[in-house]
PDB file of C-alpha atoms in Angstrom:
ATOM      1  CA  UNK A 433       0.000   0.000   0.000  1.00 58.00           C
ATOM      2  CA  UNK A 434       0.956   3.285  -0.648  1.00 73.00           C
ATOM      3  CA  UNK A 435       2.013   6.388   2.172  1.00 85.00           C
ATOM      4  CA  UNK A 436      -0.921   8.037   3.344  1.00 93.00           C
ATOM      5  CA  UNK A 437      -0.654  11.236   1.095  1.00 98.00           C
ATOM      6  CA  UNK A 438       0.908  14.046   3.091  1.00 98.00           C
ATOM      7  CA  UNK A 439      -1.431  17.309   4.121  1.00 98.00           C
ATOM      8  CA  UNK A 440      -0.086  20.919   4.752  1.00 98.00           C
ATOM      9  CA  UNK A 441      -2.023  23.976   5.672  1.00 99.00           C
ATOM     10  CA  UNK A 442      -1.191  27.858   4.647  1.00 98.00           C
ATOM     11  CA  UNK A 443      -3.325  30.108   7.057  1.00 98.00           C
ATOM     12  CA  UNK A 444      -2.525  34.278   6.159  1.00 98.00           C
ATOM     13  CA  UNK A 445      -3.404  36.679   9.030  1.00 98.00           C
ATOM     14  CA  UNK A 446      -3.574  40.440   9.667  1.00 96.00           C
ATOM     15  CA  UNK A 447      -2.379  39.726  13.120  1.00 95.00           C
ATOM     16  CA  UNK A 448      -5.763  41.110  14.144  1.00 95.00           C
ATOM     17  CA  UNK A 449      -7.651  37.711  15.863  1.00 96.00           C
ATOM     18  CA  UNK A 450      -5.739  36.103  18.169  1.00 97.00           C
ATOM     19  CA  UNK A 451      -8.402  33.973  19.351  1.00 97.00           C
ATOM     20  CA  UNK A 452      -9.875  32.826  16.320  1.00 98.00           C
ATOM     21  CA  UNK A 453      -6.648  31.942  14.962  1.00 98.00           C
ATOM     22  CA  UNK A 454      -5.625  29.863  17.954  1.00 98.00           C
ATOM     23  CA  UNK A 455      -9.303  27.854  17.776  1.00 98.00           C
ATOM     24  CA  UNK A 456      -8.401  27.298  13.972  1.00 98.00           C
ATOM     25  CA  UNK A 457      -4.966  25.792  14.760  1.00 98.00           C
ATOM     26  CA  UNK A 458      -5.944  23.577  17.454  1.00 98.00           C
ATOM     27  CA  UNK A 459      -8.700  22.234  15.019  1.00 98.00           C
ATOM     28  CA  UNK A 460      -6.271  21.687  12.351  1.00 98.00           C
ATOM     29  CA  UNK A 461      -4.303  19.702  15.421  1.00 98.00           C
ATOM     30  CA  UNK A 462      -7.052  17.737  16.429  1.00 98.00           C
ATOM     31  CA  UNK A 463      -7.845  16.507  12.844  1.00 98.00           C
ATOM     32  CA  UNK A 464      -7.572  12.298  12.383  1.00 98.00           C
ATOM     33  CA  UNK A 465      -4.514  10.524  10.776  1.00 97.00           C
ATOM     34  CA  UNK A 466      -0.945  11.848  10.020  1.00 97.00           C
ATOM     35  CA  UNK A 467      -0.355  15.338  11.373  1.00 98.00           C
ATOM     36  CA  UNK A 468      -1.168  18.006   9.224  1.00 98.00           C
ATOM     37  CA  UNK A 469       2.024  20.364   9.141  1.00 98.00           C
ATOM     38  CA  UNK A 470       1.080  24.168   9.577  1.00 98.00           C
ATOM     39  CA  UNK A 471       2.714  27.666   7.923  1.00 98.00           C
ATOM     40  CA  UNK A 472       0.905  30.729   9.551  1.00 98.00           C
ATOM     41  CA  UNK A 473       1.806  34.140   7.233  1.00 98.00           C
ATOM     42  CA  UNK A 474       1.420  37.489   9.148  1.00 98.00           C
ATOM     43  CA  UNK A 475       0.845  39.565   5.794  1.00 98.00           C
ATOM     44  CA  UNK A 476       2.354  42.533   6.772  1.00 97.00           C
ATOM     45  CA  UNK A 477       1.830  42.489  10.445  1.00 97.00           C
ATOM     46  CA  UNK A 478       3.220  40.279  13.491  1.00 97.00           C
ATOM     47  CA  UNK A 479       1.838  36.790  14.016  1.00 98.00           C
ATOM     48  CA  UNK A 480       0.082  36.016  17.280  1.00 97.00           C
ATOM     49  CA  UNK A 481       1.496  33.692  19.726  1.00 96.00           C
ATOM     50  CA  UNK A 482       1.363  29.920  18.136  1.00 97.00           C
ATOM     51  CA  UNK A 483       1.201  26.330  19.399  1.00 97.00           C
ATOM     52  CA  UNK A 484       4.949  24.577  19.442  1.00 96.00           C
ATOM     53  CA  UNK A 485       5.117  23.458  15.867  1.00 96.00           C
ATOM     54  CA  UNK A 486       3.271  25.999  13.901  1.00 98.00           C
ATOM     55  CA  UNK A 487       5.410  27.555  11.781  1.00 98.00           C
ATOM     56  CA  UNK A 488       5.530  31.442  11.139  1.00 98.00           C
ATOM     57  CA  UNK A 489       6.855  33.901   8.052  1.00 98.00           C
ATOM     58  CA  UNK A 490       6.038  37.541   8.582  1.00 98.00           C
ATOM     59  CA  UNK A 491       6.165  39.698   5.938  1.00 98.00           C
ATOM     60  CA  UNK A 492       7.246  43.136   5.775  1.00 97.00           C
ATOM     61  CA  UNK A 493       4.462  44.262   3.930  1.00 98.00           C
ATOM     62  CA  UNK A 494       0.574  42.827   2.887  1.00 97.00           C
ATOM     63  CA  UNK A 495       0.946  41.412  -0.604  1.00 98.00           C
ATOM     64  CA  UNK A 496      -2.824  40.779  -0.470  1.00 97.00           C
ATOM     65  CA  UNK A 497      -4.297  37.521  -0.173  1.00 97.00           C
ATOM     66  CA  UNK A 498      -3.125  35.973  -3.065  1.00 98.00           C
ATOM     67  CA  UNK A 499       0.365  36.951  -2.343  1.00 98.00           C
ATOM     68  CA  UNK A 500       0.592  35.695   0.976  1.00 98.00           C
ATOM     69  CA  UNK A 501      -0.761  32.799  -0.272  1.00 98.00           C
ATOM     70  CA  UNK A 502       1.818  32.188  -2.610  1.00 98.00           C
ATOM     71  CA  UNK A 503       4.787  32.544   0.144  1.00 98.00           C
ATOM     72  CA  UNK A 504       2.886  30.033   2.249  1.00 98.00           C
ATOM     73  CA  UNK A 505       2.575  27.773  -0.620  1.00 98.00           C
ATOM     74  CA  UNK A 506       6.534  28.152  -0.914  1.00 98.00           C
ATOM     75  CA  UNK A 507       6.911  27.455   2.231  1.00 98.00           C
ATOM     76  CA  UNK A 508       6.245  24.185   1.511  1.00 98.00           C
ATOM     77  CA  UNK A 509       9.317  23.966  -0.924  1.00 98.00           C
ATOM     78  CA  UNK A 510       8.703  25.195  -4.643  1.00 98.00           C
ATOM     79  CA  UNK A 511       5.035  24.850  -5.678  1.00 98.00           C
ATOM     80  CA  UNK A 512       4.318  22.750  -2.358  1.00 98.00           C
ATOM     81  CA  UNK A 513       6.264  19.815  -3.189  1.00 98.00           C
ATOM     82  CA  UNK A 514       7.064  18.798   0.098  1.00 98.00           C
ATOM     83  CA  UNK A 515       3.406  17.872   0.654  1.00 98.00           C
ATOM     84  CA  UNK A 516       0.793  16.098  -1.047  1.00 98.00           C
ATOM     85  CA  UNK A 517      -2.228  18.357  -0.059  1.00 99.00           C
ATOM     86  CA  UNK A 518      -2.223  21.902   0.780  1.00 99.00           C
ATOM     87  CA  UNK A 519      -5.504  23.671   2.932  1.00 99.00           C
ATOM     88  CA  UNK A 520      -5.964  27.080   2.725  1.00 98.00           C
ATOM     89  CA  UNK A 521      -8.251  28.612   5.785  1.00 98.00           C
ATOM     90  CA  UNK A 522      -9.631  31.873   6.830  1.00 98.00           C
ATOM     91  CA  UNK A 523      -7.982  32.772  10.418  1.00 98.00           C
ATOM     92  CA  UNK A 524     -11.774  33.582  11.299  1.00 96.00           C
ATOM     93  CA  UNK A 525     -12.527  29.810  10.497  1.00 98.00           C
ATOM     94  CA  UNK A 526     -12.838  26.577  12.208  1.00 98.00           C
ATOM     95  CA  UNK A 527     -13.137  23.118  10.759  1.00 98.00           C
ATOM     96  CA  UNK A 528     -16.159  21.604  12.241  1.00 97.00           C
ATOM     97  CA  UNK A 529     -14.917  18.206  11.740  1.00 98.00           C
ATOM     98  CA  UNK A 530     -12.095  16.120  12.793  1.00 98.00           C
ATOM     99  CA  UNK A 531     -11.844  14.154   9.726  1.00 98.00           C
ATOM    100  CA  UNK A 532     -11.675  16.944   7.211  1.00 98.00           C
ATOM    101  CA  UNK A 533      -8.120  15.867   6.298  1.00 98.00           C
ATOM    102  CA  UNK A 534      -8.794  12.359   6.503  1.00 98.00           C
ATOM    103  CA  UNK A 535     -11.716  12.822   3.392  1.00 98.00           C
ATOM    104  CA  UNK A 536      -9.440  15.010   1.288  1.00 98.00           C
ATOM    105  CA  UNK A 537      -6.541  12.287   1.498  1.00 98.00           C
ATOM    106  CA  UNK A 538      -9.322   9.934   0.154  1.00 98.00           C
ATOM    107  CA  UNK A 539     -10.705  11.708  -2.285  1.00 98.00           C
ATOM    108  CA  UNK A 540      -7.082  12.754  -4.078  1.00 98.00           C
ATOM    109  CA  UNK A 541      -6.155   9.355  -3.991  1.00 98.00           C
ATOM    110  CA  UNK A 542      -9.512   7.894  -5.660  1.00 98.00           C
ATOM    111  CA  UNK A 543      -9.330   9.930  -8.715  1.00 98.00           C
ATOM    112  CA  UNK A 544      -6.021  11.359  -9.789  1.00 98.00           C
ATOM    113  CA  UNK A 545      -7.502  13.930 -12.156  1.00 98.00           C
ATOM    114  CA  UNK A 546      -9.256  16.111  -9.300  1.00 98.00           C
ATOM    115  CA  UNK A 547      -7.126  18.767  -8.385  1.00 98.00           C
ATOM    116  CA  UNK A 548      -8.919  21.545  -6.095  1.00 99.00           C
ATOM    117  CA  UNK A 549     -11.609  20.520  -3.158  1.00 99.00           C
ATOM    118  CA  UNK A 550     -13.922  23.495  -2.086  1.00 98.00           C
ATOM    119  CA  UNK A 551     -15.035  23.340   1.090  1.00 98.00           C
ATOM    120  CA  UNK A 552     -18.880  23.995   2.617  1.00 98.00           C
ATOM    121  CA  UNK A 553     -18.603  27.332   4.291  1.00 98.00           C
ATOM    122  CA  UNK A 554     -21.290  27.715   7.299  1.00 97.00           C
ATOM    123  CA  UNK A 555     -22.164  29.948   9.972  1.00 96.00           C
ATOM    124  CA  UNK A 556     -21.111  28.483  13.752  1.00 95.00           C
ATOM    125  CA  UNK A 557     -23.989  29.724  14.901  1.00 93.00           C
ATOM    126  CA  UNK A 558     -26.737  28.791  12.674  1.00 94.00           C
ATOM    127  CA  UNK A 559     -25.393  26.224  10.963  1.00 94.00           C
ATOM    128  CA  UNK A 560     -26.171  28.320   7.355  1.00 95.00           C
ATOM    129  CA  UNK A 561     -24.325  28.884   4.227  1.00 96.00           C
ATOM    130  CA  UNK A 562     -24.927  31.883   2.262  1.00 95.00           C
ATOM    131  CA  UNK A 563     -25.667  31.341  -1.169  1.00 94.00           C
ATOM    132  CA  UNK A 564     -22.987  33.360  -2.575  1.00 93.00           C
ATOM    133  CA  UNK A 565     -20.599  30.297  -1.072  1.00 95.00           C
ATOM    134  CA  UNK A 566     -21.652  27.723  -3.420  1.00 97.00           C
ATOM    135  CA  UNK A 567     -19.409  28.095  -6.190  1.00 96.00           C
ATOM    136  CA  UNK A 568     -22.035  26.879  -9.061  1.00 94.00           C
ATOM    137  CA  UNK A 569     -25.094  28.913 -10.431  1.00 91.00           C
ATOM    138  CA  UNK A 570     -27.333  26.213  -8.783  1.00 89.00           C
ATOM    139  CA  UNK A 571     -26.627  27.101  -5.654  1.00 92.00           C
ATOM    140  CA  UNK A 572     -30.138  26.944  -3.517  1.00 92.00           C
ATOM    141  CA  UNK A 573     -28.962  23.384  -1.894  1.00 96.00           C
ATOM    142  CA  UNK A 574     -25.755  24.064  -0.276  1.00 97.00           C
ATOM    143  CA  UNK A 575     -25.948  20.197   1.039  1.00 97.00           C
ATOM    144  CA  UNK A 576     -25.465  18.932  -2.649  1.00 97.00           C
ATOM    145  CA  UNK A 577     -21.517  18.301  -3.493  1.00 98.00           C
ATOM    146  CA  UNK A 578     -20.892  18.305  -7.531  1.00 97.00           C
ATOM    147  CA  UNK A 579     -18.636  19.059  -9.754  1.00 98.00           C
ATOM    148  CA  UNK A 580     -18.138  22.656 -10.664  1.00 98.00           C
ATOM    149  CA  UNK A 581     -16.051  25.417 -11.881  1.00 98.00           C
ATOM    150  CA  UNK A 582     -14.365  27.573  -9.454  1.00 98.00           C
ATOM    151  CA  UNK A 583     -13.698  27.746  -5.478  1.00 98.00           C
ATOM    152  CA  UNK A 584     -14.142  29.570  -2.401  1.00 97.00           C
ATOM    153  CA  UNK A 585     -10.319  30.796  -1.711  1.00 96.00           C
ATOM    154  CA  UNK A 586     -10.427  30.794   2.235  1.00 97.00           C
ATOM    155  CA  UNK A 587     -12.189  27.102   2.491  1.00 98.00           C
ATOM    156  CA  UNK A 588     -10.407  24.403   0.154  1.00 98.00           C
ATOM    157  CA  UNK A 589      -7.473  21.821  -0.423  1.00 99.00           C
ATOM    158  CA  UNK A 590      -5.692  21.586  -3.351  1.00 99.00           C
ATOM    159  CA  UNK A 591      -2.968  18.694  -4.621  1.00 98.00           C
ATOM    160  CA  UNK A 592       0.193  20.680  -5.042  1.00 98.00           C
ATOM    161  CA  UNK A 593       0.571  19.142  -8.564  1.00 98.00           C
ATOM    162  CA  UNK A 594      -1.487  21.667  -9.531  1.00 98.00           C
ATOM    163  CA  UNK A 595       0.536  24.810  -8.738  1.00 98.00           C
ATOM    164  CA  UNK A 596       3.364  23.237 -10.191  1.00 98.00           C
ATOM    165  CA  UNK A 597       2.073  22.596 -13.183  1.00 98.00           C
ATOM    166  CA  UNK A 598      -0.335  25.770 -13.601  1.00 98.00           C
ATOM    167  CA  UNK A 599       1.240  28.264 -11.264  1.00 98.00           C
ATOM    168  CA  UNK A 600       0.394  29.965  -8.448  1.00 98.00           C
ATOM    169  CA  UNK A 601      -2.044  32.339  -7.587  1.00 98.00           C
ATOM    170  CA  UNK A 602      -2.003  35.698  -9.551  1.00 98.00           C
ATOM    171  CA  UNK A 603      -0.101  38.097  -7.195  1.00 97.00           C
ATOM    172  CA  UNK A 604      -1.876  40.989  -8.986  1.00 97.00           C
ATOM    173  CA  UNK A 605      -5.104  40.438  -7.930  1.00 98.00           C
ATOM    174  CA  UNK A 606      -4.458  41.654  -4.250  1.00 97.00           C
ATOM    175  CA  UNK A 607      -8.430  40.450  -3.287  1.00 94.00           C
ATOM    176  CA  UNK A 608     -11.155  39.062  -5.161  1.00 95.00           C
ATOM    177  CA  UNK A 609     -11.340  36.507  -8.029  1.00 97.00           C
ATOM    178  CA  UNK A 610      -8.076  34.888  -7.743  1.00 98.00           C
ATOM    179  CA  UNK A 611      -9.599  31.542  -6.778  1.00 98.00           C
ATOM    180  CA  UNK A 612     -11.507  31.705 -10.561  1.00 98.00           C
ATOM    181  CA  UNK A 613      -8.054  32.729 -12.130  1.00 98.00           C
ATOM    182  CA  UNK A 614      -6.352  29.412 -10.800  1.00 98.00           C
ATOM    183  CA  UNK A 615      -9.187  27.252 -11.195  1.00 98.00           C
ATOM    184  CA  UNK A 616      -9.566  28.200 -14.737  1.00 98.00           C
ATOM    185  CA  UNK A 617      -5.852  27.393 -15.475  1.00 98.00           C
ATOM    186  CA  UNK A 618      -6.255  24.586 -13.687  1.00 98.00           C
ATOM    187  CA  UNK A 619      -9.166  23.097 -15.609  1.00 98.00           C
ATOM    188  CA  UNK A 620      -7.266  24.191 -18.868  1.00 98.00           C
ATOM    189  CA  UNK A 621      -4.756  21.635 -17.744  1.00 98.00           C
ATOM    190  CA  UNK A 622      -7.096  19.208 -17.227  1.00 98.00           C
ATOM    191  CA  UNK A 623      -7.803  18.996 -14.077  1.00 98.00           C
ATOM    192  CA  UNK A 624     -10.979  19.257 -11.922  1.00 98.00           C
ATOM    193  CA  UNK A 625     -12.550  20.902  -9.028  1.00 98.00           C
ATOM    194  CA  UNK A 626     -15.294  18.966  -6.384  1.00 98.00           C
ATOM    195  CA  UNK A 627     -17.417  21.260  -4.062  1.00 98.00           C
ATOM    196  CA  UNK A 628     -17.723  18.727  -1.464  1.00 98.00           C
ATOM    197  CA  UNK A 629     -20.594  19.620   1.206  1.00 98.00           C
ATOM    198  CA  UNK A 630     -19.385  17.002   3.792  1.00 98.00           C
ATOM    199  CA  UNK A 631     -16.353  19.457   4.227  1.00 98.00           C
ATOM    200  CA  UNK A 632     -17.369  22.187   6.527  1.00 98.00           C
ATOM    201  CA  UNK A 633     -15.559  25.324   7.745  1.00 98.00           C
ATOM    202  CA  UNK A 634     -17.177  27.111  10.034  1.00 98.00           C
ATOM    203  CA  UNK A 635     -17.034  30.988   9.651  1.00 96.00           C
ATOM    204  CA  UNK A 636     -19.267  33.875  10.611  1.00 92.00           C
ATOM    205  CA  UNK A 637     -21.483  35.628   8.363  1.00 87.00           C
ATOM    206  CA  UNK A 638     -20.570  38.004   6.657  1.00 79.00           C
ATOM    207  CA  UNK A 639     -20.833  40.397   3.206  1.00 74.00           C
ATOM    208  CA  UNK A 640     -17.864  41.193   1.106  1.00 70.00           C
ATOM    209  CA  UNK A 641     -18.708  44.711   0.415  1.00 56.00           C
ATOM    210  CA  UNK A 642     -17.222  45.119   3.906  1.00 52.00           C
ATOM    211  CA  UNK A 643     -14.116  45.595   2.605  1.00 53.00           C
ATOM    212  CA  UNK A 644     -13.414  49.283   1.130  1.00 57.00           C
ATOM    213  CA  UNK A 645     -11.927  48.396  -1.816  1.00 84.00           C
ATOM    214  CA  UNK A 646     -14.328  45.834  -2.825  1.00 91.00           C
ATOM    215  CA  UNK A 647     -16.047  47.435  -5.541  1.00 93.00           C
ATOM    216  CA  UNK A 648     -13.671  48.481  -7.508  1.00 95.00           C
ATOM    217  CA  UNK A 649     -11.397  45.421  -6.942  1.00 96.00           C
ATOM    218  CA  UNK A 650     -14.001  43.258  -8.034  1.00 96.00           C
ATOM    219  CA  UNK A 651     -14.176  44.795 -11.311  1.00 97.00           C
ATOM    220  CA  UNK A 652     -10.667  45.511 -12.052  1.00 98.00           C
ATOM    221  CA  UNK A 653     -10.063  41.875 -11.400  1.00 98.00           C
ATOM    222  CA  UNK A 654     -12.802  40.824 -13.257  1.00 98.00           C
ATOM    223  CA  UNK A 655     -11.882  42.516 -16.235  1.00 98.00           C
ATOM    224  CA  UNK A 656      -7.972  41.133 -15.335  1.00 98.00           C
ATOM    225  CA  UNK A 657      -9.776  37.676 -15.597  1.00 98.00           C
ATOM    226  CA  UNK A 658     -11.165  37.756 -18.715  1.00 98.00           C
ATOM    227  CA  UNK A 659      -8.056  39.666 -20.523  1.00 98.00           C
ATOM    228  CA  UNK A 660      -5.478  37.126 -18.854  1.00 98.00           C
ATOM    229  CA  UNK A 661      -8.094  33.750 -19.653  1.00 98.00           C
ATOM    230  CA  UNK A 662     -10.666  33.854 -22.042  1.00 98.00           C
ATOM    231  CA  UNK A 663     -10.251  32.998 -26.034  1.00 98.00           C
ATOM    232  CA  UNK A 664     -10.507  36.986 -27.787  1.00 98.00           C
ATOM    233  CA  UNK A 665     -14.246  36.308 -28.692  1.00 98.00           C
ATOM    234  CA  UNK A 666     -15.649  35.913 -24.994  1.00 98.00           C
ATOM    235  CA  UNK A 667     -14.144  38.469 -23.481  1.00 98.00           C
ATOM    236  CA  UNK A 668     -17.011  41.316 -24.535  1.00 98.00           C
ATOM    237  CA  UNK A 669     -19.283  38.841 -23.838  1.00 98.00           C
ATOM    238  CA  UNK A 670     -18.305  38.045 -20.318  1.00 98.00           C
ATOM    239  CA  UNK A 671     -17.510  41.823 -19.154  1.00 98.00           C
ATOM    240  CA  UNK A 672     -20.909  42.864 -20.691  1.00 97.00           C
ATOM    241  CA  UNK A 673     -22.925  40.027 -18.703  1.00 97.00           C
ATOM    242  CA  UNK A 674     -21.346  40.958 -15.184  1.00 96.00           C
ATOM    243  CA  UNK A 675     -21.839  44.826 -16.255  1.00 96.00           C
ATOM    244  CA  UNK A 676     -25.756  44.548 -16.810  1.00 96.00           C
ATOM    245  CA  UNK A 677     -25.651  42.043 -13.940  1.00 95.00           C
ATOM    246  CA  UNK A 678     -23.952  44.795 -11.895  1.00 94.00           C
ATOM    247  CA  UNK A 679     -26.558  47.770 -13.232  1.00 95.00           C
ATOM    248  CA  UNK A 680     -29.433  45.278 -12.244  1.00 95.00           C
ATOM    249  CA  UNK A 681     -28.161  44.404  -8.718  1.00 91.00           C
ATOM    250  CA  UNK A 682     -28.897  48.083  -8.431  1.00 91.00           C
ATOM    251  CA  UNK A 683     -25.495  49.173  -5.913  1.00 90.00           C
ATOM    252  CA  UNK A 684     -25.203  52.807  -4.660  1.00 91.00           C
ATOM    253  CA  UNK A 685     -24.038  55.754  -6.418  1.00 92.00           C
ATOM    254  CA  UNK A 686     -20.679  55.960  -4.483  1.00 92.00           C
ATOM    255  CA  UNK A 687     -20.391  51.545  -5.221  1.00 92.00           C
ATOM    256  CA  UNK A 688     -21.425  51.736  -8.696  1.00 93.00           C
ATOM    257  CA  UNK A 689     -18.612  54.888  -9.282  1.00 94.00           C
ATOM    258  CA  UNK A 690     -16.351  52.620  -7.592  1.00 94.00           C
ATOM    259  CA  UNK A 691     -17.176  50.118  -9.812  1.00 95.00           C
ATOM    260  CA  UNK A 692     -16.487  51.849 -12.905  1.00 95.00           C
ATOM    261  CA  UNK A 693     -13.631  53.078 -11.579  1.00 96.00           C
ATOM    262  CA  UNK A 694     -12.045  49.891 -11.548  1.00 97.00           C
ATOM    263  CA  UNK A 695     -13.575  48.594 -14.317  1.00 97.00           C
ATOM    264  CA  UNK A 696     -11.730  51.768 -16.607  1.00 97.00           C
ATOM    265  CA  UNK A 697      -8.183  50.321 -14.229  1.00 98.00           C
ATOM    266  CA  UNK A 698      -8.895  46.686 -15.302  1.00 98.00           C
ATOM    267  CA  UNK A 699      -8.223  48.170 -18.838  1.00 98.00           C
ATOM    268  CA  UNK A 700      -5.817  50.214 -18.895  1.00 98.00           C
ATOM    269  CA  UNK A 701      -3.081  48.414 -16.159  1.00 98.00           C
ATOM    270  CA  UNK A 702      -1.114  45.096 -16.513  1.00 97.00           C
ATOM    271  CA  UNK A 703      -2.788  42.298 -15.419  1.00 96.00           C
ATOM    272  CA  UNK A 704       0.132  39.632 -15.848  1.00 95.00           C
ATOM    273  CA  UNK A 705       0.289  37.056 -18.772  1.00 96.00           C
ATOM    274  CA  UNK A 706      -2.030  36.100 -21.305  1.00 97.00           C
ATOM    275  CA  UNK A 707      -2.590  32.510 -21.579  1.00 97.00           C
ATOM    276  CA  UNK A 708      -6.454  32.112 -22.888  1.00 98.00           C
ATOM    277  CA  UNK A 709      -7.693  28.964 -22.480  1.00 98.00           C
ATOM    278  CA  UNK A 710      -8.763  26.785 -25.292  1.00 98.00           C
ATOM    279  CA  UNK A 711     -12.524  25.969 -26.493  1.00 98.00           C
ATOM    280  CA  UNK A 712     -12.528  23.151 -25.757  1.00 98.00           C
ATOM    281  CA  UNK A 713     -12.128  23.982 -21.921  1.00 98.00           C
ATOM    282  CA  UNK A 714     -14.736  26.673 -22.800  1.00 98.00           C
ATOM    283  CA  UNK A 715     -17.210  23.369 -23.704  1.00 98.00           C
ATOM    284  CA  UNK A 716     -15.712  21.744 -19.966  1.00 97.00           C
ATOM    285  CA  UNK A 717     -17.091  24.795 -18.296  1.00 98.00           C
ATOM    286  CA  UNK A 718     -20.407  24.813 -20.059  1.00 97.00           C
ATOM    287  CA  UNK A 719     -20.889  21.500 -19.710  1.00 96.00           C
ATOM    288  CA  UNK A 720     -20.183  21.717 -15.708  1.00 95.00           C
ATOM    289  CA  UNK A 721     -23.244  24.673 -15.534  1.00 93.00           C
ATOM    290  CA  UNK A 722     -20.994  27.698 -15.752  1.00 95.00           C
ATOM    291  CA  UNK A 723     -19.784  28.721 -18.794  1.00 96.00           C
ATOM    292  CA  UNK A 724     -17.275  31.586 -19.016  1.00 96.00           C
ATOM    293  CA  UNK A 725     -20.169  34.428 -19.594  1.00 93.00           C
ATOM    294  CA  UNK A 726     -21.194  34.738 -16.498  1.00 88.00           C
TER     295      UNK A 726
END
C-alpha cells in the first residue's frame, strides 16, 4: 500500500484575531490521521502567539491575499512539493470536523484527475451557508456536493501538482477573483474541481462589500480575468454580462462609481500574462453549468 498522502495547511493573518486563529490551529491539530504540518503568514503584520510546531513567516508588507498565499505555498518547498495536499483557511474559520483531512486524502487518492476541493462554508452559529458560497449557479442546496467550476479561496485543499504545473495564484489580484483565475488554469490543464458539502468550515457571516476596496477590486479583477483567460471572442461577452448584472443588482451611487472606476483600471493596467484557455475547456465549463459568460 501506498504512504498516506501528506497534508499541509497555509493560514494568512492580519495579526488582528488572536483567538480565532488559535481555535483554527488547534482544530487543524485535532484533525484524524498523520499530522497536518502548519505555515501561519502574518501579511504585513506580526503573528500572534502559536502552538509549538506551527510555523511562522512575517512579511514586511501585505501582498494581499493571493500573495501571501503564494509565500505560504513556498513554504512548503517550490510549488508545495514537500506535501501532497495543501488547505488554505480563513484565520476567522474553524473546521467543524475532525476528519476533514482524513476525506481530502481519500478523495485525491480515488481519482487522480481532481485537483482543487472546495469546502462547505457555514455559519457556527446557525449552521447556514450563504448562497454566494456555493461556487455553481445552482446554488439553492448548499448540502449537494458536484462538480463545478471555481472555489471559495479561504475554504479548500488543493494537490500541489497543480501549482506546479499551472502556477500559483495571480499576485496581482491583491483580493477578489483569484480563486476563478487558478481554477480556470487549472481546468485548462485538465484537471478538476469537487465542491464537497461534507467538508465544513465554520465561519461567521458576513458580506464582502465590507471591505473598502471591494467594488472596484471586483471589477478591475474581473476585467484582469477575462483579458489574462478567455479565447478573444468571450471576453465582450463576459464583461458585458457581469456589467448589466452589476446595473441590475442596483449598488449605490458611491459603489457603482467605484465600480467603474475599476472597471476603466482593469483596462488600462497590466494584469500579468495572457494565456487564454482553449474551447474546448470553454465546452468543460459549459458542460459543468458555468460557462465563461457569467
Amino acid at each position: 500500500m501506498s504512504a498516506p498522502m501528506k497534508v499541509g495547511a497555509v493560514i494568512i493573518t492580519m495579526g488582528n484575531r488572536p483567538d480565532e486563529l488559535r481555535a483554527l490551529l488547534d482544530s487543524i491539530a485535532k484533525q484524524d490521521g498523520d499530522r497536518v504540518e502548519v505555515v501561519v503568514v502574518g501579511n504585513g503584520s506580526p503573528v500572534p502567539d502559536v502552538p509549538e510546531g506551527v510555523r511562522t513567516m512575517e512579511l514586511p508588507e501585505n501582498l494581499g491575499i493571493p500573495g501571501g498565499r503564494n509565500v505560504g505555498i513556498e513554504a512548503f518547498g517550490p510549488s508545495g512539493r514537500d506535501v501532497d495536499i495543501l488547505l488554505f483557511l480563513d484565520d476567522d474559520g474553524l473546521l467543524a470536523q475532525h476528519d476533514t483531512a482524513e476525506l481530502c486524502r481519500e478523495a485525491f487518492a480515488a481519482d487522480p484527475r481532481l485537483g482543487i476541493i472546495s469546502f462547505r462554508i457555514a455559519d457556527p452559529e446557525t449552521g447556514e451557508t450563504q448562497r454566494r458560497h456555493v461556487p455553481r449557479l445552482r446554488a439553492k442546496d448548499p448540502m449537494r456536493s458536484s462538480r463545478v467550476t471555481t472555489f471559495l479561496g479561504g475554504a479548500n485543499a488543493v494537490r500541489t501538482q497543480v501549482f506546479a504545473e499551472v502556477g500559483g495564484l495571480p499576485d496581482e489580484f491583491f483580493y477578489a477573483h483569484e480563486e476563478t483565475d487558478l481554477a480556470w488554469r487549472a481546468l485548462d490543464a485538465g484537471w478538476m474541481i469537487d465542491y464537497r458539502s461534507d467538508m465544513v468550515l465554520y465561519h461567521p457571516t458576513t458580506a464582502p462589500s465590507r471591505h473598502a476596496v471591494y467594488h472596484r477590486m471586483v471589477a478591475r479583477n474581473r476585467v484582469w480575468l477575462a483579458r489574462r483567460n478567455l479565447p478573444t471572442l468571450l471576453i465582450p461577452v463576459y464583461l458585458g454580462v457581469w456589467m448589466l448584472l452589476t446595473l441590475v443588482r442596483r449598488p449605490s451611487r458611491p459603489a457603482l462609481r467605484a465600480w467603474f472606476g475599476g472597471f476603466r483600471e482593469g483596462w488600462t493596467s497590466p494584469c500579468g500574462p495572457r494565456r487564454p484557455m482553449k474551447w474546448r475547456t470553454v465546452w468543460r465549463l459549459t458542460r459543468l453549468g458555468r460557462p465563461p459568460v457569467i
